[in-house]
Coordinates of C-alpha atoms and ligand atoms in Angstrom, one line a residue:
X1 CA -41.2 19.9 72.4
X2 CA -39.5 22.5 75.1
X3 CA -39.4 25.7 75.7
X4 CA -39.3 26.2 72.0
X5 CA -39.4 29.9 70.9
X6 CA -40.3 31.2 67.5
X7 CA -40.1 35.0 66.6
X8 CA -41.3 36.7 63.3
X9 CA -41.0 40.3 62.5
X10 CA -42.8 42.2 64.8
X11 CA -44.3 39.1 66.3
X12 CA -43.3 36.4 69.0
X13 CA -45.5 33.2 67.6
X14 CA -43.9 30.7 70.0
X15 CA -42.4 32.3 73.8
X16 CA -41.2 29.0 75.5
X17 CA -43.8 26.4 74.2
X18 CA -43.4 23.2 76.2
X19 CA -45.8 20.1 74.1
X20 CA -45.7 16.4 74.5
X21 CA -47.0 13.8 72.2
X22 CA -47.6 10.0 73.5
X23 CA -47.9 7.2 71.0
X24 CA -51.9 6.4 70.4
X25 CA -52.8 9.5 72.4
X26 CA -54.9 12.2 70.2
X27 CA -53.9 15.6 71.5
X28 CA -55.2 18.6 70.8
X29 CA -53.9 22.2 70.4
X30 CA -56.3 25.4 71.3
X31 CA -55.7 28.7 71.7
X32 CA -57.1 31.9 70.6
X33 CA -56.8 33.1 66.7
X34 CA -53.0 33.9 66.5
X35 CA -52.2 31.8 69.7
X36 CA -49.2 30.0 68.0
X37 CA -50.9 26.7 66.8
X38 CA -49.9 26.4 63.3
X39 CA -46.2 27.8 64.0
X40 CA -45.4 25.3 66.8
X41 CA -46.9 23.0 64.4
X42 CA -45.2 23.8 61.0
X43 CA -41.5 23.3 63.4
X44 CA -42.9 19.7 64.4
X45 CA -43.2 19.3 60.7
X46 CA -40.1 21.1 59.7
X47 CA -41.4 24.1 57.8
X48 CA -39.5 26.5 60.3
X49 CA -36.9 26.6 62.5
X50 CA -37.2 27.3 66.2
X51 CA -35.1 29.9 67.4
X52 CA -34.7 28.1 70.5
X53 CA -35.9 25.2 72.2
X54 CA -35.7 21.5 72.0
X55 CA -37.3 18.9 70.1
X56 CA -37.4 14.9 71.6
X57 CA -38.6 12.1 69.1
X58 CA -38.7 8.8 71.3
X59 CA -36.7 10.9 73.8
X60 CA -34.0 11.8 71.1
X61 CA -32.6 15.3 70.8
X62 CA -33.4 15.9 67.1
X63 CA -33.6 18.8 64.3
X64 CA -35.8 18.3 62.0
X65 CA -34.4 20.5 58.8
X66 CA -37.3 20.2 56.5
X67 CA -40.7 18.8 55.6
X68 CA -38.5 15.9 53.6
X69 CA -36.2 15.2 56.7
X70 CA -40.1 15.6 59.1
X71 CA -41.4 12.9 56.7
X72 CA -38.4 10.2 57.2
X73 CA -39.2 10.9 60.9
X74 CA -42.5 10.1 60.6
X75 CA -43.7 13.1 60.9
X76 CA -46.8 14.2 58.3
X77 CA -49.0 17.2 58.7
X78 CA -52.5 18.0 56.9
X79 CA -52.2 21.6 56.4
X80 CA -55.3 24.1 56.8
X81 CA -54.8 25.0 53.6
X82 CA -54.2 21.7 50.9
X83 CA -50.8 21.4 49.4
X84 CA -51.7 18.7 46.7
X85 CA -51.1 19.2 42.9
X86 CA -54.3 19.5 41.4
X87 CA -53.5 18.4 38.0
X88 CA -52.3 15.6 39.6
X89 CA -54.1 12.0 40.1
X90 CA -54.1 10.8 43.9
X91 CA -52.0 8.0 43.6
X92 CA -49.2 10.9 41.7
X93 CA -50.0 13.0 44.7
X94 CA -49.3 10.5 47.2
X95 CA -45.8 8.8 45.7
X96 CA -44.9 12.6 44.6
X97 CA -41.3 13.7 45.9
X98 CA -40.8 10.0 46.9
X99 CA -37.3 9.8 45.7
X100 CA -36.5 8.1 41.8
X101 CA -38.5 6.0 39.7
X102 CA -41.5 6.4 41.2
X103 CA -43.2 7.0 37.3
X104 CA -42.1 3.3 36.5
X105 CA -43.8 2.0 39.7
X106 CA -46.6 -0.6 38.7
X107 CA -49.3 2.0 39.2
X108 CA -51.8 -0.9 39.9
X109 CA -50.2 -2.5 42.2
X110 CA -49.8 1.0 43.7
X111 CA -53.7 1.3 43.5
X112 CA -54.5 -1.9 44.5
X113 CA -52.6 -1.2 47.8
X114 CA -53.8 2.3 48.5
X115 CA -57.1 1.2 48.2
X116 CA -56.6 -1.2 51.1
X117 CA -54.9 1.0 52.9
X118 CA -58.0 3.6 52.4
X119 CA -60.7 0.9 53.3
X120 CA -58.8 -0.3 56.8
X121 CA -58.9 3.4 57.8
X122 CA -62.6 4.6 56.2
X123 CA -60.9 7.2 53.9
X124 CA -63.0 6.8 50.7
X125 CA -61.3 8.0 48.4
X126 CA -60.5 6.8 44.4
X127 CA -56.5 6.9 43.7
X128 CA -57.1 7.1 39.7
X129 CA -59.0 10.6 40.1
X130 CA -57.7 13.9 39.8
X131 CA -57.0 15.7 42.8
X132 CA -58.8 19.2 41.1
X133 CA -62.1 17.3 40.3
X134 CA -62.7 16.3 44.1
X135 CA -64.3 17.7 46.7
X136 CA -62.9 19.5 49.9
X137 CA -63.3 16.4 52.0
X138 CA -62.0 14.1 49.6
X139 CA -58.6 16.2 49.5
X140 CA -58.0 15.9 53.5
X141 CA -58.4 12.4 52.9
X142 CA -55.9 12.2 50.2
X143 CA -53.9 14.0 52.6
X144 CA -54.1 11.7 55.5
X145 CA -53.8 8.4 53.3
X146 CA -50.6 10.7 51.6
X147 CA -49.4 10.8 55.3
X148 CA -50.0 7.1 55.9
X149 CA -48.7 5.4 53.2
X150 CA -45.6 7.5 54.3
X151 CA -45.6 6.1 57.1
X152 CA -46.6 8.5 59.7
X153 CA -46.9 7.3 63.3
X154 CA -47.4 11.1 64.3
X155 CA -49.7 12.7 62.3
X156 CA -50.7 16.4 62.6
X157 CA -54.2 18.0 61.8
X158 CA -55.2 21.3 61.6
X159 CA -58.4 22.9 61.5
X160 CA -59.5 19.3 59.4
X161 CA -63.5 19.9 60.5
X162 CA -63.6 23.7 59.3
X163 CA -64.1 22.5 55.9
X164 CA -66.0 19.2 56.3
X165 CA -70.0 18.4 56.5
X166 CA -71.4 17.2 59.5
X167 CA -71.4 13.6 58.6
X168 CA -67.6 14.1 57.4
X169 CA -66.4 15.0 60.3
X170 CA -68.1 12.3 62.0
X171 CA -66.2 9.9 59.5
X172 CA -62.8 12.3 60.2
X173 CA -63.3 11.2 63.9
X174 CA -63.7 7.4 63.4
X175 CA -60.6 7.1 60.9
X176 CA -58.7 8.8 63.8
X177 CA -59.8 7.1 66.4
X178 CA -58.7 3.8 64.7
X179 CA -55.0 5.7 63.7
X180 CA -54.3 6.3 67.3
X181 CA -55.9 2.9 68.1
X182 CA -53.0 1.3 66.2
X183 CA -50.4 3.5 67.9
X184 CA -50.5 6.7 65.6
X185 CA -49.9 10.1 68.0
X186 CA -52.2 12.8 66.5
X187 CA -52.2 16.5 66.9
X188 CA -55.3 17.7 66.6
X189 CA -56.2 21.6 66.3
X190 CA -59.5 23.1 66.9
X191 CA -61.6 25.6 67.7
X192 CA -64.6 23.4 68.5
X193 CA -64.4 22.0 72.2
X194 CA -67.2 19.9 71.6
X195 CA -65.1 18.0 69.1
X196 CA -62.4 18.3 71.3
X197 CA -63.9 16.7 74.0
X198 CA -65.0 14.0 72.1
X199 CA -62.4 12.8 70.2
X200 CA -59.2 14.0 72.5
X201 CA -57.6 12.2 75.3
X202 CA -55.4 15.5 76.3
X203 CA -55.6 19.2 75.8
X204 CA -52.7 22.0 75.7
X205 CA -53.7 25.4 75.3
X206 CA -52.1 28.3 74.2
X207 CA -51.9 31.5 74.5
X208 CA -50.3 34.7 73.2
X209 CA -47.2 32.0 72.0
X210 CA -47.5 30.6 76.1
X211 CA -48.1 27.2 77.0
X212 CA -51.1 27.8 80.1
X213 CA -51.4 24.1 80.5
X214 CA -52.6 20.4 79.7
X215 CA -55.7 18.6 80.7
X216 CA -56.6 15.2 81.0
X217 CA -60.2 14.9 79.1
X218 CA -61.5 12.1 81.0
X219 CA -60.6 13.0 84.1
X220 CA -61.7 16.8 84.1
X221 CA -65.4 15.8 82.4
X222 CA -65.7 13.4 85.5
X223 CA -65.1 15.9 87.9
X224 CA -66.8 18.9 86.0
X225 CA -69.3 17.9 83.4
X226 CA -69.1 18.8 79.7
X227 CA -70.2 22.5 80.5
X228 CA -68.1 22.8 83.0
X229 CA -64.7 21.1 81.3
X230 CA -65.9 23.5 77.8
X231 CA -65.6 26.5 80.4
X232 CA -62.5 25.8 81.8
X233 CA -60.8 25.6 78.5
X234 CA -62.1 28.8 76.8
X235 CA -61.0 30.6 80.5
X236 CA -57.5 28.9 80.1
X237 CA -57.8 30.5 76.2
X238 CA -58.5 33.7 77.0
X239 CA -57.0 34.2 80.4
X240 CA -60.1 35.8 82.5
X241 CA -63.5 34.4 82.9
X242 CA -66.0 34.4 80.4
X243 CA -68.9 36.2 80.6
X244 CA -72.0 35.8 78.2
X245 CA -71.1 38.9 75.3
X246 CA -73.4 41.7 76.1
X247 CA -73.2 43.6 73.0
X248 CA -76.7 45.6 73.4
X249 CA -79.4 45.7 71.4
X250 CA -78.2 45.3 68.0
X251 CA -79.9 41.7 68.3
X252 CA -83.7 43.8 67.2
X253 CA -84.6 43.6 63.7
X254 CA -85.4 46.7 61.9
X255 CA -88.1 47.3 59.2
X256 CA -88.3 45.3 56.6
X257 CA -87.8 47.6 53.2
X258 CA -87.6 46.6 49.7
X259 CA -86.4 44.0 47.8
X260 CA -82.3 43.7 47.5
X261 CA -82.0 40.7 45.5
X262 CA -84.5 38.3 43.7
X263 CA -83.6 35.2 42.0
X264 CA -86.1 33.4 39.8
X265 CA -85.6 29.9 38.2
X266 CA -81.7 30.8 38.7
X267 CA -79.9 27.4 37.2
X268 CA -76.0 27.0 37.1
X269 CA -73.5 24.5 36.2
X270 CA -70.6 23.6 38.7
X271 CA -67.3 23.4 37.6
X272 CA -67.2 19.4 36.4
X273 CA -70.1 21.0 34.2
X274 CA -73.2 19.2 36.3
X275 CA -76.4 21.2 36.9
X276 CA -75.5 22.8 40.9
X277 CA -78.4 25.0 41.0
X278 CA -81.6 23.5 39.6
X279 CA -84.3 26.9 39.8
X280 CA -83.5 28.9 43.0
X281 CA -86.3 31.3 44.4
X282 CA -85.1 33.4 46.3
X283 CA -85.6 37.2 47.9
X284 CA -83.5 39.2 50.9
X285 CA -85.0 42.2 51.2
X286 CA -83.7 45.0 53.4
X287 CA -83.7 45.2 57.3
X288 CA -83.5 40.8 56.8
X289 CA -81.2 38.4 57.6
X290 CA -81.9 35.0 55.5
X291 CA -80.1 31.9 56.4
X292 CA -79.4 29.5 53.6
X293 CA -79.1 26.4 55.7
X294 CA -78.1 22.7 54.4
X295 CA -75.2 20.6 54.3
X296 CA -71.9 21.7 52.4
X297 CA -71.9 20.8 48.6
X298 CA -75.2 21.0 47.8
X299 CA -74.9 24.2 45.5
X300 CA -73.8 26.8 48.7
X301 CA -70.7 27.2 46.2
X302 CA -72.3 28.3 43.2
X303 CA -75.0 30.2 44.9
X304 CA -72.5 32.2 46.4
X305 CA -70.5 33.3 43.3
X306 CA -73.9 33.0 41.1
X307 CA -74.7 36.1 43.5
X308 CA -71.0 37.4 43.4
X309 CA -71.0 37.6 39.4
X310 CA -68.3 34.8 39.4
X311 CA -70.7 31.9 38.2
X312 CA -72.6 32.1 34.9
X313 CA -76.4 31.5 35.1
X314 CA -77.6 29.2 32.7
X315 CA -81.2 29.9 33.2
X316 CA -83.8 32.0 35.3
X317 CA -82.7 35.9 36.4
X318 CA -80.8 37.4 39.0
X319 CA -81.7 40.9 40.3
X320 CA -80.6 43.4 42.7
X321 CA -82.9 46.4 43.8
X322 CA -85.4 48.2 41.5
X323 CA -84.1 51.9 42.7
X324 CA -81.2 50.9 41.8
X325 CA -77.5 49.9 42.1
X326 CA -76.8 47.8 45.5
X327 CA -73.5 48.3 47.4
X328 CA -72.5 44.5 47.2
X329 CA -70.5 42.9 50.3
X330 CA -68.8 39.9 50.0
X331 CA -67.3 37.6 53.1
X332 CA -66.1 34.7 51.0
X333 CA -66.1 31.2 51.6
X334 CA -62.2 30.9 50.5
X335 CA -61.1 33.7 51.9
X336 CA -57.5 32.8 50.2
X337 CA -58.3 32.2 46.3
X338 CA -61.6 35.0 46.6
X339 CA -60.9 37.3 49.9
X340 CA -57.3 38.8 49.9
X341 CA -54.2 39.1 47.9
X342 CA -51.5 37.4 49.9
X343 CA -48.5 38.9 49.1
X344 CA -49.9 42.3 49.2
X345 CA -50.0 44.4 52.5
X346 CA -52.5 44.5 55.6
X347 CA -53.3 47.9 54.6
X348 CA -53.5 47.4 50.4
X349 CA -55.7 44.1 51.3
X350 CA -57.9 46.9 52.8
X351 CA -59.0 48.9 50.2
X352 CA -59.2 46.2 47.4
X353 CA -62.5 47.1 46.8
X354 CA -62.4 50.6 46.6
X355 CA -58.9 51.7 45.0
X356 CA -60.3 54.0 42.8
X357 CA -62.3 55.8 44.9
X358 CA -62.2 58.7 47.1
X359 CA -60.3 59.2 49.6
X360 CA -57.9 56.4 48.9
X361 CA -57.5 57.7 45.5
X362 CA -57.1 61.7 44.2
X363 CA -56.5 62.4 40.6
X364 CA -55.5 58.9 40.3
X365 CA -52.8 58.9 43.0
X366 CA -53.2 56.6 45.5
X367 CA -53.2 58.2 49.1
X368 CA -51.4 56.3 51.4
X369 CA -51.6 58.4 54.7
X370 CA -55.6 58.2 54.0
X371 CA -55.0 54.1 53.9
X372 CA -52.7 53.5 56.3
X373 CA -55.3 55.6 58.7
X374 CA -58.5 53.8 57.0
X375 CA -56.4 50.3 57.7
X376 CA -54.9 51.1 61.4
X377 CA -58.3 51.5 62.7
X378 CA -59.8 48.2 61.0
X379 CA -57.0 46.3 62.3
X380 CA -58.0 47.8 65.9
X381 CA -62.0 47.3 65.5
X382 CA -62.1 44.1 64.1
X383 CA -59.1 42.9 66.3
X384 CA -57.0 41.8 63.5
X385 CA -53.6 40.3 65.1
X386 CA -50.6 41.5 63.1
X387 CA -47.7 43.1 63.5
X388 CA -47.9 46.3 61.3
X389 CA -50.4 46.9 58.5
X390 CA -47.2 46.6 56.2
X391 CA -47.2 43.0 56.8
X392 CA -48.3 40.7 53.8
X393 CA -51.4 39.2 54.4
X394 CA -50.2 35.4 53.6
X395 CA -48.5 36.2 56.9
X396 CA -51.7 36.3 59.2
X397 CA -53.0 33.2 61.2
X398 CA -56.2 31.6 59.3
X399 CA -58.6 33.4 62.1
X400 CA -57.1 36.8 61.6
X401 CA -56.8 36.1 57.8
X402 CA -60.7 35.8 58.0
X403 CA -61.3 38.7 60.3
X404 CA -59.2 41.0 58.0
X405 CA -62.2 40.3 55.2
X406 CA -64.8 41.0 57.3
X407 CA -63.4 44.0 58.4
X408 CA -63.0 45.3 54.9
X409 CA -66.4 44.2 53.6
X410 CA -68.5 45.3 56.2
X411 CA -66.5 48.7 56.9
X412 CA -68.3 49.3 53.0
X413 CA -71.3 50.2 54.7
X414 CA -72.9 47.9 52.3
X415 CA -76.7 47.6 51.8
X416 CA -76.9 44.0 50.8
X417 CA -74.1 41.4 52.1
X418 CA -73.9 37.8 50.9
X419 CA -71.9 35.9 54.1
X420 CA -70.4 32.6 52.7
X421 CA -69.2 30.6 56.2
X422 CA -68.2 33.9 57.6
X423 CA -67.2 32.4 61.2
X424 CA -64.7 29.5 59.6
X425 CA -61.9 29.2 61.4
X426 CA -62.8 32.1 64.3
X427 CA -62.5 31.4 67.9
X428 CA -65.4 31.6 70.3
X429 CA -64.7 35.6 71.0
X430 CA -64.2 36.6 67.3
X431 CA -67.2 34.5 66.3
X432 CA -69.3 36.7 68.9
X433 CA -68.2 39.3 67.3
X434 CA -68.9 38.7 63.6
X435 CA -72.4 37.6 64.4
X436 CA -73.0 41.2 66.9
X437 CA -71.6 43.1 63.6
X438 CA -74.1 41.1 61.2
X439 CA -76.9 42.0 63.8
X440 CA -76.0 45.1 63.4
X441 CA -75.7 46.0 59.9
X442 CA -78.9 44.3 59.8
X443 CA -80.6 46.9 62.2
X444 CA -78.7 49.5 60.1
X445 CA -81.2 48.0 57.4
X446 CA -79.1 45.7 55.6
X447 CA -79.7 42.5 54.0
X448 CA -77.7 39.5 54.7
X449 CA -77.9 36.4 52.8
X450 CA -76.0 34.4 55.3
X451 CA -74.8 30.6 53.8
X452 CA -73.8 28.8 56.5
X453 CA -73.2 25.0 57.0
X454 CA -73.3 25.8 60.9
X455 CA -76.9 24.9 62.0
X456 CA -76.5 26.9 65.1
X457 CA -74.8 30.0 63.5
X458 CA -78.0 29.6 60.9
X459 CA -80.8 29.4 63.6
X460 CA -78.8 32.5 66.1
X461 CA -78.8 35.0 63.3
X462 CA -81.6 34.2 60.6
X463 CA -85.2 36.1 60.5
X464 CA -85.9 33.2 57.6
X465 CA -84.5 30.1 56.9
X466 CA -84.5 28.9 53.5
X467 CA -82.8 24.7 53.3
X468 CA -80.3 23.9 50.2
X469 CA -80.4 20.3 49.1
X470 CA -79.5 19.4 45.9
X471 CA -79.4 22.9 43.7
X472 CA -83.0 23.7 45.4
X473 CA -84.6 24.8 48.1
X474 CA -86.3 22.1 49.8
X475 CA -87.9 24.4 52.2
X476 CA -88.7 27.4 54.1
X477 CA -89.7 28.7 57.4
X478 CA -89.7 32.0 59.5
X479 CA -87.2 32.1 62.2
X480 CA -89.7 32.5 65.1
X481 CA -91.8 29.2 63.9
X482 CA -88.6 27.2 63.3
X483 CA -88.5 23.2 63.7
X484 CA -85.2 21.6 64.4
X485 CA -86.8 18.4 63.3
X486 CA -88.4 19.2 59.9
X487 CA -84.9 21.3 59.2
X488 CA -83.2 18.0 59.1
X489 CA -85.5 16.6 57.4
X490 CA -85.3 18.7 54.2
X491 CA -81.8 18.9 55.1
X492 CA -81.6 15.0 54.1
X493 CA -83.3 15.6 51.2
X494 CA -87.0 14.4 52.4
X495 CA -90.5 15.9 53.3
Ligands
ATP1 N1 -44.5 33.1 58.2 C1 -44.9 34.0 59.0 N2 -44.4 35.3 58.9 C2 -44.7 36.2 59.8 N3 -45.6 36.1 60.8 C3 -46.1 34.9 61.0 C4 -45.8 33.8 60.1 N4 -46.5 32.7 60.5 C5 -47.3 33.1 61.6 N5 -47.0 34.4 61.8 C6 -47.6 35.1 63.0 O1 -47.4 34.4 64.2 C7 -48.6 34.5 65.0 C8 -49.1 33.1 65.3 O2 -49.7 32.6 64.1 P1 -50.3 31.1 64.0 O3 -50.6 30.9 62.6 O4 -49.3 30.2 64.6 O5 -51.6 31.2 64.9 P2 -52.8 30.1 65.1 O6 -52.8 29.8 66.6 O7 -52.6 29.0 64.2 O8 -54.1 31.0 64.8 P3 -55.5 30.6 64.0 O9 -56.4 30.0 64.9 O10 -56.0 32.0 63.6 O11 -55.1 29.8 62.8 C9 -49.5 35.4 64.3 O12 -49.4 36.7 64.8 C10 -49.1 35.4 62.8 O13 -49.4 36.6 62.2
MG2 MG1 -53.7 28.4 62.5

């Protein structure tokens, strides 16, 4: 791709972005939140037009119209967000939009050869299921077998480890080292640079819609160590040297106060109806951050809207203070089907929560000069990339998506706030961010129930640490007596 250029109202996403692609090379893409990854991307894949610029396939000039004409190219793309039917089996999701008479097609024979196909690249996955009963992890790999069976020899990630467990990613990485073993060129986006380092032979980064450059992996960790190659990047992402955040003192806990929220016994189902939480005890009490650590899909999902009032509880109680009622935040773990409206403004996403209050709203009339005020300066606080607060929210990058949530639930001053993942898909200076602002709301005497599948994010932030496994909790320790190794072991499951 060269010097392609790709301008949205109000923004310039792509300004000149030169990106090459070798055959059984695995690439990846970084750049800050709003860089221009997933627009230089979605053109590759023929979502959007460039404005400008050229594209080369096997050094041919080409335009690729659509996702359709991107596919006969052998082009396929696993978005951040899904885009599989989810009434649908696999096997219908894969053959879907193939052309005619792909209904008669012997669907076992069909079965019997996606299964082969899924075992030769470690994609477990069971082609007679339906796409709305499986897990996150199990629709990326419906995705990527969707994309090989199509024949794909460049295949295009991104963000695929933002939503997977430790030991899925781990499985992610193998199946693509063995693609690009066989010749597959993948794009790989990320804001992880340890992944990155492991898994990538090159680098491009972006910034502010620029190309800054392209490292060779191997060579640059020879010459300047892991450290020293993960420092180099996040300078080429941000453009100036990085510098440990200093963000004062907010990092001292306050007085512990009363109780926010208790659960006792607290059972739910999840939604294939199968007990999720088997009798959670639990307690965040004010001025405390708790960490609910353990690995994705052990109940963090129900837990979370248990607490939200979006889950039933089937047994056991659920209470918030005694003195009474607790201003509730919420940072979602789907910050698309829970966080924000997407095809309502910046501004309206906002004040969500509080439309019929004062001083958005006066004798029922909304006030829009008191929004558009309230919204201008979240936008500039919680450095939330968009071009006006008029734009629709479906139109933010994932990152700034994300930060536009935070910004709304934490500008609540709220006294208790449940944080579901609340760093997913943030780059390294937004991430420092959210967890100075979680420091310091707890200061301010808050209490955070932070879930988190990030260890590290869990063991930075938490006073306690409480370990999910299975609908319980396996285990508990204070912060300051914490050990790694006993963490991993209840994290497993064992003593
Ligand atoms: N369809 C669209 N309409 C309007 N603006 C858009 C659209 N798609 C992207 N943008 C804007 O283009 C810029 C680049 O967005 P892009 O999604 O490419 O960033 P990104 O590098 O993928 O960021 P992130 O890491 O947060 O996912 C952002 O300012 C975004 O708001
Ligand atoms: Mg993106």
């Amino acid at each position: 791709m060269q010097g392609i250029r790709k301008a949205f109202p109000g923004v310039l996403a792509n300004d000149g972005v030169d990106f090459e692609l070798r055959p059984g090379e695995i690439h990846a893409l970084l750049g800050e939140n709003g860089a221009g990854k997933t627009t230089l991307m979605n053109i590759l894949a023929g979502l959007y037009q460039p404005d400008s610029g050229q594209i080369r396939l096997r050094g041919q000039s080409v335009r690729i119209g659509s996702p359709r004409q991107a596919i006969q190219r052998g082009i396929g793309m696993v978005h951040q967000h899904f885009m599989l039917v989810q009434s649908f089996t696999v096997a219908d999701n894969i053959v879907l939009g193939q052309g005619s008479g792909w209904l008669q097609e012997n669907t076992k024979q069909l079965h019997e050869q996606l299964r082969q196909l899924a075992e030769r690249y470690g994609l477990q996955v069971d082609p007679a299921a339906q796409v709305a009963q499986l897990s996150v992890g199990e629709q990326q790999r419906v995705e990527i077998l969707k994309a090989i069976y199509r024949g794909a020899d460049i295949l295009i990630l991104d963000e695929p480890t933002a939503v997977l467990t430790p030991q899925e990613v781990e499985e992610l990485l193998q199946t693509l080292r063995a693609l690009a073993a066989q010749g597959t060129g993948i794009v790989f986006i990320s804001h992880k640079l340890k992944e990155v380092l492991a898994l990538c032979h090159r680098v491009t980064v972006l910034r502010d819609g620029k190309t800054v450059g392209t490292v060779a992996v191997a060579e640059q960790l020879q010459s300047l160590g892991s450290a020293g190659c993960e420092r180099l990047l996040a300078q080429m992402m941000v453009g100036r040297e990085i510098k440990p955040a200093s963000w004062g003192k907010a990092g001292e806990p306050g007085s512990l106060g009363d109780p926010l929220l208790r659960l006792e016994g607290v059972v739910a189902l999840s939604d294939r109806g199968l007990p999720a939480l088997q009798g959670i005890h639990l307690q965040v009490r004010a001025g405390e951050i708790v960490g609910v650590a353990g690995v994705d899909g052990n109940g963090q999902r129900e837990l979370e809207e248990v607490i939200a009032g979006l889950r039933p509880i089937q047994a056991g109680t659920l209470r918030f203070a005694e003195s009474g009622p607790v201003n509730l935040a919420h940072i979602p773990s789907d910050r698309y089907s829970m966080g924000l409206l997407s095809d309502f403004s910046v501004a309206e996403n906002t004040i969500l929560r509080d439309v019929e209050r004062d001083p958005y709203c006066r004798r029922g009339w909304l006030d829009w000069r008191a929004i558009a005020r309230f919204a201008q300066q979240l936008v500039l606080q919680f450095t939330v990339k968009t071009p006006s607060i008029q734009t629709r929210a479906g139109k933010l990058s994932g990152g700034n998506a994300q930060k536009l949530v935070l910004g709304r639930e934490l500008a609540r001053q709220p006294q208790l706030i449940l944080a579901a993942q609340p760093t997913r898909g943030l780059d390294i200076s937004a991430i420092e961010y959210v967890h100075h602002q979680l420091l310091q709301q707890r200061q301010m005497g808050a209490g955070i129930l932070l879930i988190s599948t990030e260890l590290e994010e869990i063991l930075q932030l938490s006073d306690r640490i409480v370990v999910l496994y299975e609908g319980k909790i396996r285990g508990e320790t204070a912060a300051e007596r914490v050990d790694i190794h006993q963490l991993g072991l209840w994290m497993a499951g064992r003593e």
